[in-house]
């Protein structure tokens, strides 16, 4: 029972991470395919609504990722003890969220900050892949 809940919290963590990373993807699609999307009025309006939702809630998704990661960690730790690949993924995730919070507070975010935040997002994907494989 506990183990199932632990797995569920792990999956929710992944889901929230994916919602956070969509921030990049929706903007990319919008920039690249705006002219094509605009031809279909309904599709364009649905897409821009979805994009606004994803971009507006980005910080929330990021913070919630850590909340569910903590729940996942507490349960898995109580059942299995430490897990190396999990700890690595969690360490990078903590770094990412810390960087995100910092970036959301400062007035001028440089290009280096964005590059780091984007790069770490990819590193997390790899770390999660190794952890759940
Ligand atoms: C970003 C961080 C993490 C994510 C996204 C994550 C996500 C997941 C997911 C999706 C699973 C697979 C669940 C399944 O197959 O049903 C899993 C399994 C597991 N996680 Fe994590 N996890 C993270 C960090 C951690 C940490 C810090 C620990 C340390 C205790 C941990 C311990 C475990 C264990 C022991 C399993 C395997 C359970 C089994 O063998 O069935 N995870 N995790
Ligand atoms: C799961 C953790 C997170 C991931 C995977 C993630 C990923 C990303 C990515 C890929 C971008 C680039 C978007 C672009 O190129 O335009 C971005 C932008 C940004 N992130 Fe995060 N992020 C996370 C957590 C956070 C948190 C917790 C905060 C703040 C509380 C945050 C604040 C920002 C800000 C301010 C930007 C730039 C402006 C914007 O696009 O909204 N991020 N994030």
PDB file of N, CA, C and O and ligand atoms in Angstrom, residues 3-4 6-15 17 65-66 69 72-94 124 127-128 131-133, ligand 1:
ATOM      1  N   UNK A   3       3.975   1.425  -0.713  1.00  0.00           N
ATOM      2  CA  UNK A   3       4.839   1.424  -1.885  1.00  0.00           C
ATOM      3  C   UNK A   3       4.110   1.968  -3.112  1.00  0.00           C
ATOM      4  O   UNK A   3       4.689   2.678  -3.923  1.00  0.00           O
ATOM      5  N   UNK A   4       2.801   1.634  -3.208  1.00  0.00           N
ATOM      6  CA  UNK A   4       2.010   2.148  -4.332  1.00  0.00           C
ATOM      7  C   UNK A   4       1.883   3.665  -4.243  1.00  0.00           C
ATOM      8  O   UNK A   4       2.008   4.374  -5.240  1.00  0.00           O
ATOM      9  N   UNK A   6       3.942   5.632  -2.758  1.00  0.00           N
ATOM     10  CA  UNK A   6       5.269   6.174  -3.058  1.00  0.00           C
ATOM     11  C   UNK A   6       5.481   6.296  -4.555  1.00  0.00           C
ATOM     12  O   UNK A   6       5.958   7.320  -5.051  1.00  0.00           O
ATOM     13  N   UNK A   7       5.086   5.259  -5.305  1.00  0.00           N
ATOM     14  CA  UNK A   7       5.210   5.284  -6.766  1.00  0.00           C
ATOM     15  C   UNK A   7       4.314   6.364  -7.361  1.00  0.00           C
ATOM     16  O   UNK A   7       4.712   7.076  -8.286  1.00  0.00           O
ATOM     17  N   UNK A   8       3.096   6.462  -6.817  1.00  0.00           N
ATOM     18  CA  UNK A   8       2.147   7.461  -7.324  1.00  0.00           C
ATOM     19  C   UNK A   8       2.740   8.868  -7.181  1.00  0.00           C
ATOM     20  O   UNK A   8       2.698   9.671  -8.116  1.00  0.00           O
ATOM     21  N   UNK A   9       3.317   9.159  -5.996  1.00  0.00           N
ATOM     22  CA  UNK A   9       3.910  10.486  -5.794  1.00  0.00           C
ATOM     23  C   UNK A   9       5.083  10.716  -6.749  1.00  0.00           C
ATOM     24  O   UNK A   9       5.290  11.833  -7.218  1.00  0.00           O
ATOM     25  N   UNK A  10       5.820   9.640  -7.060  1.00  0.00           N
ATOM     26  CA  UNK A  10       6.913   9.750  -8.035  1.00  0.00           C
ATOM     27  C   UNK A  10       6.358  10.118  -9.405  1.00  0.00           C
ATOM     28  O   UNK A  10       6.896  10.995 -10.086  1.00  0.00           O
ATOM     29  N   UNK A  11       5.256   9.466  -9.793  1.00  0.00           N
ATOM     30  CA  UNK A  11       4.656   9.752 -11.101  1.00  0.00           C
ATOM     31  C   UNK A  11       4.083  11.168 -11.148  1.00  0.00           C
ATOM     32  O   UNK A  11       4.186  11.842 -12.181  1.00  0.00           O
ATOM     33  N   UNK A  12       3.488  11.613 -10.046  1.00  0.00           N
ATOM     34  CA  UNK A  12       2.958  12.988 -10.017  1.00  0.00           C
ATOM     35  C   UNK A  12       4.108  13.995 -10.149  1.00  0.00           C
ATOM     36  O   UNK A  12       3.987  15.018 -10.832  1.00  0.00           O
ATOM     37  N   UNK A  13       5.250  13.664  -9.526  1.00  0.00           N
ATOM     38  CA  UNK A  13       6.429  14.531  -9.635  1.00  0.00           C
ATOM     39  C   UNK A  13       6.849  14.669 -11.099  1.00  0.00           C
ATOM     40  O   UNK A  13       7.114  15.774 -11.579  1.00  0.00           O
ATOM     41  N   UNK A  14       6.859  13.540 -11.812  1.00  0.00           N
ATOM     42  CA  UNK A  14       7.237  13.567 -13.227  1.00  0.00           C
ATOM     43  C   UNK A  14       6.234  14.398 -14.023  1.00  0.00           C
ATOM     44  O   UNK A  14       6.604  15.230 -14.858  1.00  0.00           O
ATOM     45  N   UNK A  15       4.940  14.204 -13.727  1.00  0.00           N
ATOM     46  CA  UNK A  15       3.892  14.928 -14.436  1.00  0.00           C
ATOM     47  C   UNK A  15       4.055  16.445 -14.257  1.00  0.00           C
ATOM     48  O   UNK A  15       3.978  17.217 -15.218  1.00  0.00           O
ATOM     49  N   UNK A  17       6.760  18.053 -13.435  1.00  0.00           N
ATOM     50  CA  UNK A  17       7.987  18.448 -14.129  1.00  0.00           C
ATOM     51  C   UNK A  17       7.703  18.662 -15.617  1.00  0.00           C
ATOM     52  O   UNK A  17       8.156  19.639 -16.224  1.00  0.00           O
ATOM     53  N   UNK A  65       6.315  20.563  -7.933  1.00  0.00           N
ATOM     54  CA  UNK A  65       7.191  19.422  -8.244  1.00  0.00           C
ATOM     55  C   UNK A  65       7.997  19.048  -7.002  1.00  0.00           C
ATOM     56  O   UNK A  65       8.097  17.879  -6.636  1.00  0.00           O
ATOM     57  N   UNK A  66       8.539  20.061  -6.335  1.00  0.00           N
ATOM     58  CA  UNK A  66       9.347  19.817  -5.142  1.00  0.00           C
ATOM     59  C   UNK A  66       8.495  19.253  -4.003  1.00  0.00           C
ATOM     60  O   UNK A  66       8.919  18.369  -3.264  1.00  0.00           O
ATOM     61  N   UNK A  69       7.887  15.701  -4.801  1.00  0.00           N
ATOM     62  CA  UNK A  69       9.167  14.994  -4.710  1.00  0.00           C
ATOM     63  C   UNK A  69       9.473  14.684  -3.244  1.00  0.00           C
ATOM     64  O   UNK A  69       9.919  13.585  -2.908  1.00  0.00           O
ATOM     65  N   UNK A  72       7.330  11.817  -2.195  1.00  0.00           N
ATOM     66  CA  UNK A  72       7.880  10.599  -2.803  1.00  0.00           C
ATOM     67  C   UNK A  72       9.106  10.139  -2.013  1.00  0.00           C
ATOM     68  O   UNK A  72       9.231   8.966  -1.667  1.00  0.00           O
ATOM     69  N   UNK A  73       9.976  11.092  -1.729  1.00  0.00           N
ATOM     70  CA  UNK A  73      11.215  10.774  -1.006  1.00  0.00           C
ATOM     71  C   UNK A  73      10.900  10.203   0.377  1.00  0.00           C
ATOM     72  O   UNK A  73      11.438   9.156   0.768  1.00  0.00           O
ATOM     73  N   UNK A  74      10.021  10.868   1.119  1.00  0.00           N
ATOM     74  CA  UNK A  74       9.717  10.428   2.491  1.00  0.00           C
ATOM     75  C   UNK A  74       9.189   9.000   2.502  1.00  0.00           C
ATOM     76  O   UNK A  74       9.616   8.167   3.302  1.00  0.00           O
ATOM     77  N   UNK A  75       8.275   8.702   1.583  1.00  0.00           N
ATOM     78  CA  UNK A  75       7.691   7.349   1.559  1.00  0.00           C
ATOM     79  C   UNK A  75       8.704   6.315   1.070  1.00  0.00           C
ATOM     80  O   UNK A  75       8.895   5.277   1.717  1.00  0.00           O
ATOM     81  N   UNK A  76       9.386   6.614  -0.054  1.00  0.00           N
ATOM     82  CA  UNK A  76      10.351   5.632  -0.585  1.00  0.00           C
ATOM     83  C   UNK A  76      11.494   5.397   0.401  1.00  0.00           C
ATOM     84  O   UNK A  76      11.953   4.278   0.558  1.00  0.00           O
ATOM     85  N   UNK A  77      11.913   6.464   1.056  1.00  0.00           N
ATOM     86  CA  UNK A  77      13.017   6.336   2.017  1.00  0.00           C
ATOM     87  C   UNK A  77      12.612   5.430   3.178  1.00  0.00           C
ATOM     88  O   UNK A  77      13.391   4.590   3.630  1.00  0.00           O
ATOM     89  N   UNK A  78      11.360   5.584   3.631  1.00  0.00           N
ATOM     90  CA  UNK A  78      10.903   4.763   4.755  1.00  0.00           C
ATOM     91  C   UNK A  78      10.773   3.294   4.353  1.00  0.00           C
ATOM     92  O   UNK A  78      10.851   2.395   5.184  1.00  0.00           O
ATOM     93  N   UNK A  79      10.563   3.030   3.044  1.00  0.00           N
ATOM     94  CA  UNK A  79      10.380   1.650   2.580  1.00  0.00           C
ATOM     95  C   UNK A  79      11.667   1.000   2.096  1.00  0.00           C
ATOM     96  O   UNK A  79      11.888  -0.177   2.292  1.00  0.00           O
ATOM     97  N   UNK A  80      12.499   1.803   1.391  1.00  0.00           N
ATOM     98  CA  UNK A  80      13.678   1.210   0.742  1.00  0.00           C
ATOM     99  C   UNK A  80      15.011   1.784   1.228  1.00  0.00           C
ATOM    100  O   UNK A  80      16.062   1.323   0.792  1.00  0.00           O
ATOM    101  N   UNK A  81      14.992   2.837   2.001  1.00  0.00           N
ATOM    102  CA  UNK A  81      16.240   3.519   2.347  1.00  0.00           C
ATOM    103  C   UNK A  81      16.647   4.434   1.207  1.00  0.00           C
ATOM    104  O   UNK A  81      15.813   4.750   0.350  1.00  0.00           O
ATOM    105  N   UNK A  82      17.925   4.827   1.200  1.00  0.00           N
ATOM    106  CA  UNK A  82      18.359   5.777   0.168  1.00  0.00           C
ATOM    107  C   UNK A  82      18.416   5.128  -1.212  1.00  0.00           C
ATOM    108  O   UNK A  82      18.654   3.930  -1.341  1.00  0.00           O
ATOM    109  N   UNK A  83      18.198   5.924  -2.232  1.00  0.00           N
ATOM    110  CA  UNK A  83      18.264   5.443  -3.609  1.00  0.00           C
ATOM    111  C   UNK A  83      19.161   6.416  -4.378  1.00  0.00           C
ATOM    112  O   UNK A  83      18.840   7.599  -4.498  1.00  0.00           O
ATOM    113  N   UNK A  84      20.291   5.900  -4.865  1.00  0.00           N
ATOM    114  CA  UNK A  84      21.312   6.789  -5.444  1.00  0.00           C
ATOM    115  C   UNK A  84      20.793   7.601  -6.629  1.00  0.00           C
ATOM    116  O   UNK A  84      20.946   8.829  -6.657  1.00  0.00           O
ATOM    117  N   UNK A  85      20.174   6.916  -7.606  1.00  0.00           N
ATOM    118  CA  UNK A  85      19.716   7.654  -8.791  1.00  0.00           C
ATOM    119  C   UNK A  85      18.616   8.653  -8.414  1.00  0.00           C
ATOM    120  O   UNK A  85      18.541   9.741  -8.994  1.00  0.00           O
ATOM    121  N   UNK A  86      17.814   8.284  -7.421  1.00  0.00           N
ATOM    122  CA  UNK A  86      16.753   9.184  -6.948  1.00  0.00           C
ATOM    123  C   UNK A  86      17.341  10.430  -6.309  1.00  0.00           C
ATOM    124  O   UNK A  86      16.893  11.552  -6.574  1.00  0.00           O
ATOM    125  N   UNK A  87      18.374  10.224  -5.488  1.00  0.00           N
ATOM    126  CA  UNK A  87      18.997  11.358  -4.800  1.00  0.00           C
ATOM    127  C   UNK A  87      19.645  12.302  -5.822  1.00  0.00           C
ATOM    128  O   UNK A  87      19.550  13.534  -5.694  1.00  0.00           O
ATOM    129  N   UNK A  88      20.258  11.720  -6.873  1.00  0.00           N
ATOM    130  CA  UNK A  88      20.885  12.565  -7.906  1.00  0.00           C
ATOM    131  C   UNK A  88      19.806  13.402  -8.618  1.00  0.00           C
ATOM    132  O   UNK A  88      19.937  14.616  -8.758  1.00  0.00           O
ATOM    133  N   UNK A  89      18.716  12.730  -9.026  1.00  0.00           N
ATOM    134  CA  UNK A  89      17.634  13.448  -9.719  1.00  0.00           C
ATOM    135  C   UNK A  89      17.066  14.550  -8.816  1.00  0.00           C
ATOM    136  O   UNK A  89      16.824  15.673  -9.265  1.00  0.00           O
ATOM    137  N   UNK A  90      16.900  14.206  -7.531  1.00  0.00           N
ATOM    138  CA  UNK A  90      16.320  15.167  -6.590  1.00  0.00           C
ATOM    139  C   UNK A  90      17.270  16.352  -6.372  1.00  0.00           C
ATOM    140  O   UNK A  90      16.823  17.506  -6.270  1.00  0.00           O
ATOM    141  N   UNK A  91      18.579  16.064  -6.328  1.00  0.00           N
ATOM    142  CA  UNK A  91      19.568  17.141  -6.128  1.00  0.00           C
ATOM    143  C   UNK A  91      19.509  18.135  -7.273  1.00  0.00           C
ATOM    144  O   UNK A  91      19.483  19.360  -7.050  1.00  0.00           O
ATOM    145  N   UNK A  92      19.436  17.617  -8.505  1.00  0.00           N
ATOM    146  CA  UNK A  92      19.395  18.513  -9.671  1.00  0.00           C
ATOM    147  C   UNK A  92      18.071  19.284  -9.685  1.00  0.00           C
ATOM    148  O   UNK A  92      18.020  20.461 -10.024  1.00  0.00           O
ATOM    149  N   UNK A  93      16.999  18.588  -9.279  1.00  0.00           N
ATOM    150  CA  UNK A  93      15.688  19.239  -9.249  1.00  0.00           C
ATOM    151  C   UNK A  93      15.663  20.396  -8.237  1.00  0.00           C
ATOM    152  O   UNK A  93      15.131  21.478  -8.515  1.00  0.00           O
ATOM    153  N   UNK A  94      16.288  20.164  -7.068  1.00  0.00           N
ATOM    154  CA  UNK A  94      16.349  21.217  -6.048  1.00  0.00           C
ATOM    155  C   UNK A  94      17.119  22.427  -6.578  1.00  0.00           C
ATOM    156  O   UNK A  94      16.708  23.584  -6.367  1.00  0.00           O
ATOM    157  N   UNK A 124      17.713  17.111 -15.865  1.00  0.00           N
ATOM    158  CA  UNK A 124      16.724  16.442 -15.002  1.00  0.00           C
ATOM    159  C   UNK A 124      16.031  15.315 -15.771  1.00  0.00           C
ATOM    160  O   UNK A 124      15.818  14.230 -15.236  1.00  0.00           O
ATOM    161  N   UNK A 127      18.294  12.466 -15.776  1.00  0.00           N
ATOM    162  CA  UNK A 127      18.383  11.888 -14.428  1.00  0.00           C
ATOM    163  C   UNK A 127      17.122  11.093 -14.085  1.00  0.00           C
ATOM    164  O   UNK A 127      17.200  10.012 -13.496  1.00  0.00           O
ATOM    165  N   UNK A 128      15.957  11.614 -14.481  1.00  0.00           N
ATOM    166  CA  UNK A 128      14.702  10.891 -14.206  1.00  0.00           C
ATOM    167  C   UNK A 128      14.674   9.598 -15.030  1.00  0.00           C
ATOM    168  O   UNK A 128      14.298   8.535 -14.529  1.00  0.00           O
ATOM    169  N   UNK A 131      16.719   7.101 -13.345  1.00  0.00           N
ATOM    170  CA  UNK A 131      16.096   6.691 -12.084  1.00  0.00           C
ATOM    171  C   UNK A 131      14.929   5.723 -12.262  1.00  0.00           C
ATOM    172  O   UNK A 131      14.797   4.771 -11.499  1.00  0.00           O
ATOM    173  N   UNK A 132      14.107   5.949 -13.272  1.00  0.00           N
ATOM    174  CA  UNK A 132      12.896   5.105 -13.399  1.00  0.00           C
ATOM    175  C   UNK A 132      13.078   3.921 -14.339  1.00  0.00           C
ATOM    176  O   UNK A 132      12.214   3.055 -14.406  1.00  0.00           O
ATOM    177  N   UNK A 133      14.211   3.865 -15.038  1.00  0.00           N
ATOM    178  CA  UNK A 133      14.361   2.788 -16.045  1.00  0.00           C
ATOM    179  C   UNK A 133      14.370   1.386 -15.395  1.00  0.00           C
ATOM    180  O   UNK A 133      14.765   1.224 -14.282  1.00  0.00           O
TER     181      UNK A 133
HETATM  182  C1  LIG B   1      13.297  14.182  -9.286  1.00  0.00           C
HETATM  183  C2  LIG B   1      13.272  13.247  -8.372  1.00  0.00           C
HETATM  184  C3  LIG B   1      12.499  11.959  -8.481  1.00  0.00           C
HETATM  185  C4  LIG B   1      11.528  11.571  -9.365  1.00  0.00           C
HETATM  186  C5  LIG B   1      10.931  12.374 -10.522  1.00  0.00           C
HETATM  187  C6  LIG B   1      11.140  10.228  -9.023  1.00  0.00           C
HETATM  188  C7  LIG B   1      10.178   9.483  -9.682  1.00  0.00           C
HETATM  189  C8  LIG B   1      10.015   8.139  -9.538  1.00  0.00           C
HETATM  190  C9  LIG B   1       9.163   7.318 -10.345  1.00  0.00           C
HETATM  191  C10 LIG B   1       8.248   7.821 -11.467  1.00  0.00           C
HETATM  192  C11 LIG B   1       9.329   6.029  -9.939  1.00  0.00           C
HETATM  193  C12 LIG B   1       8.738   4.797 -10.575  1.00  0.00           C
HETATM  194  C13 LIG B   1       7.456   4.423  -9.990  1.00  0.00           C
HETATM  195  C14 LIG B   1       6.938   3.165 -10.642  1.00  0.00           C
HETATM  196  O1  LIG B   1       7.622   2.565 -11.473  1.00  0.00           O
HETATM  197  O2  LIG B   1       5.862   2.776 -10.275  1.00  0.00           O
HETATM  198  C15 LIG B   1      10.274   6.032  -8.845  1.00  0.00           C
HETATM  199  C16 LIG B   1      10.700   4.915  -8.172  1.00  0.00           C
HETATM  200  C17 LIG B   1      11.474   4.959  -7.029  1.00  0.00           C
HETATM  201  N1  LIG B   1      11.965   6.091  -6.408  1.00  0.00           N
HETATM  202 FE1  LIG B   1      11.940   7.929  -7.171  1.00  0.00          FE
HETATM  203  N2  LIG B   1      11.870   9.824  -7.925  1.00  0.00           N
HETATM  204  C18 LIG B   1      12.703  10.847  -7.562  1.00  0.00           C
HETATM  205  C19 LIG B   1      13.559  10.871  -6.485  1.00  0.00           C
HETATM  206  C20 LIG B   1      13.712   9.856  -5.563  1.00  0.00           C
HETATM  207  C21 LIG B   1      14.478   9.933  -4.342  1.00  0.00           C
HETATM  208  C22 LIG B   1      15.193  11.174  -3.791  1.00  0.00           C
HETATM  209  C23 LIG B   1      14.421   8.720  -3.749  1.00  0.00           C
HETATM  210  C24 LIG B   1      15.112   8.377  -2.464  1.00  0.00           C
HETATM  211  C25 LIG B   1      14.618   7.628  -1.558  1.00  0.00           C
HETATM  212  C26 LIG B   1      13.606   7.857  -4.608  1.00  0.00           C
HETATM  213  C27 LIG B   1      13.302   6.527  -4.386  1.00  0.00           C
HETATM  214  C28 LIG B   1      12.669   5.693  -5.271  1.00  0.00           C
HETATM  215  C29 LIG B   1      12.621   4.237  -5.167  1.00  0.00           C
HETATM  216  C30 LIG B   1      13.279   3.401  -4.074  1.00  0.00           C
HETATM  217  C31 LIG B   1      11.896   3.783  -6.283  1.00  0.00           C
HETATM  218  C32 LIG B   1      11.675   2.341  -6.696  1.00  0.00           C
HETATM  219  C33 LIG B   1      10.528   1.688  -6.096  1.00  0.00           C
HETATM  220  C34 LIG B   1      10.396   0.299  -6.684  1.00  0.00           C
HETATM  221  O3  LIG B   1      11.411  -0.399  -6.840  1.00  0.00           O
HETATM  222  O4  LIG B   1       9.295  -0.040  -7.056  1.00  0.00           O
HETATM  223  N3  LIG B   1      13.183   8.602  -5.698  1.00  0.00           N
HETATM  224  N4  LIG B   1      10.676   7.331  -8.614  1.00  0.00           N
END
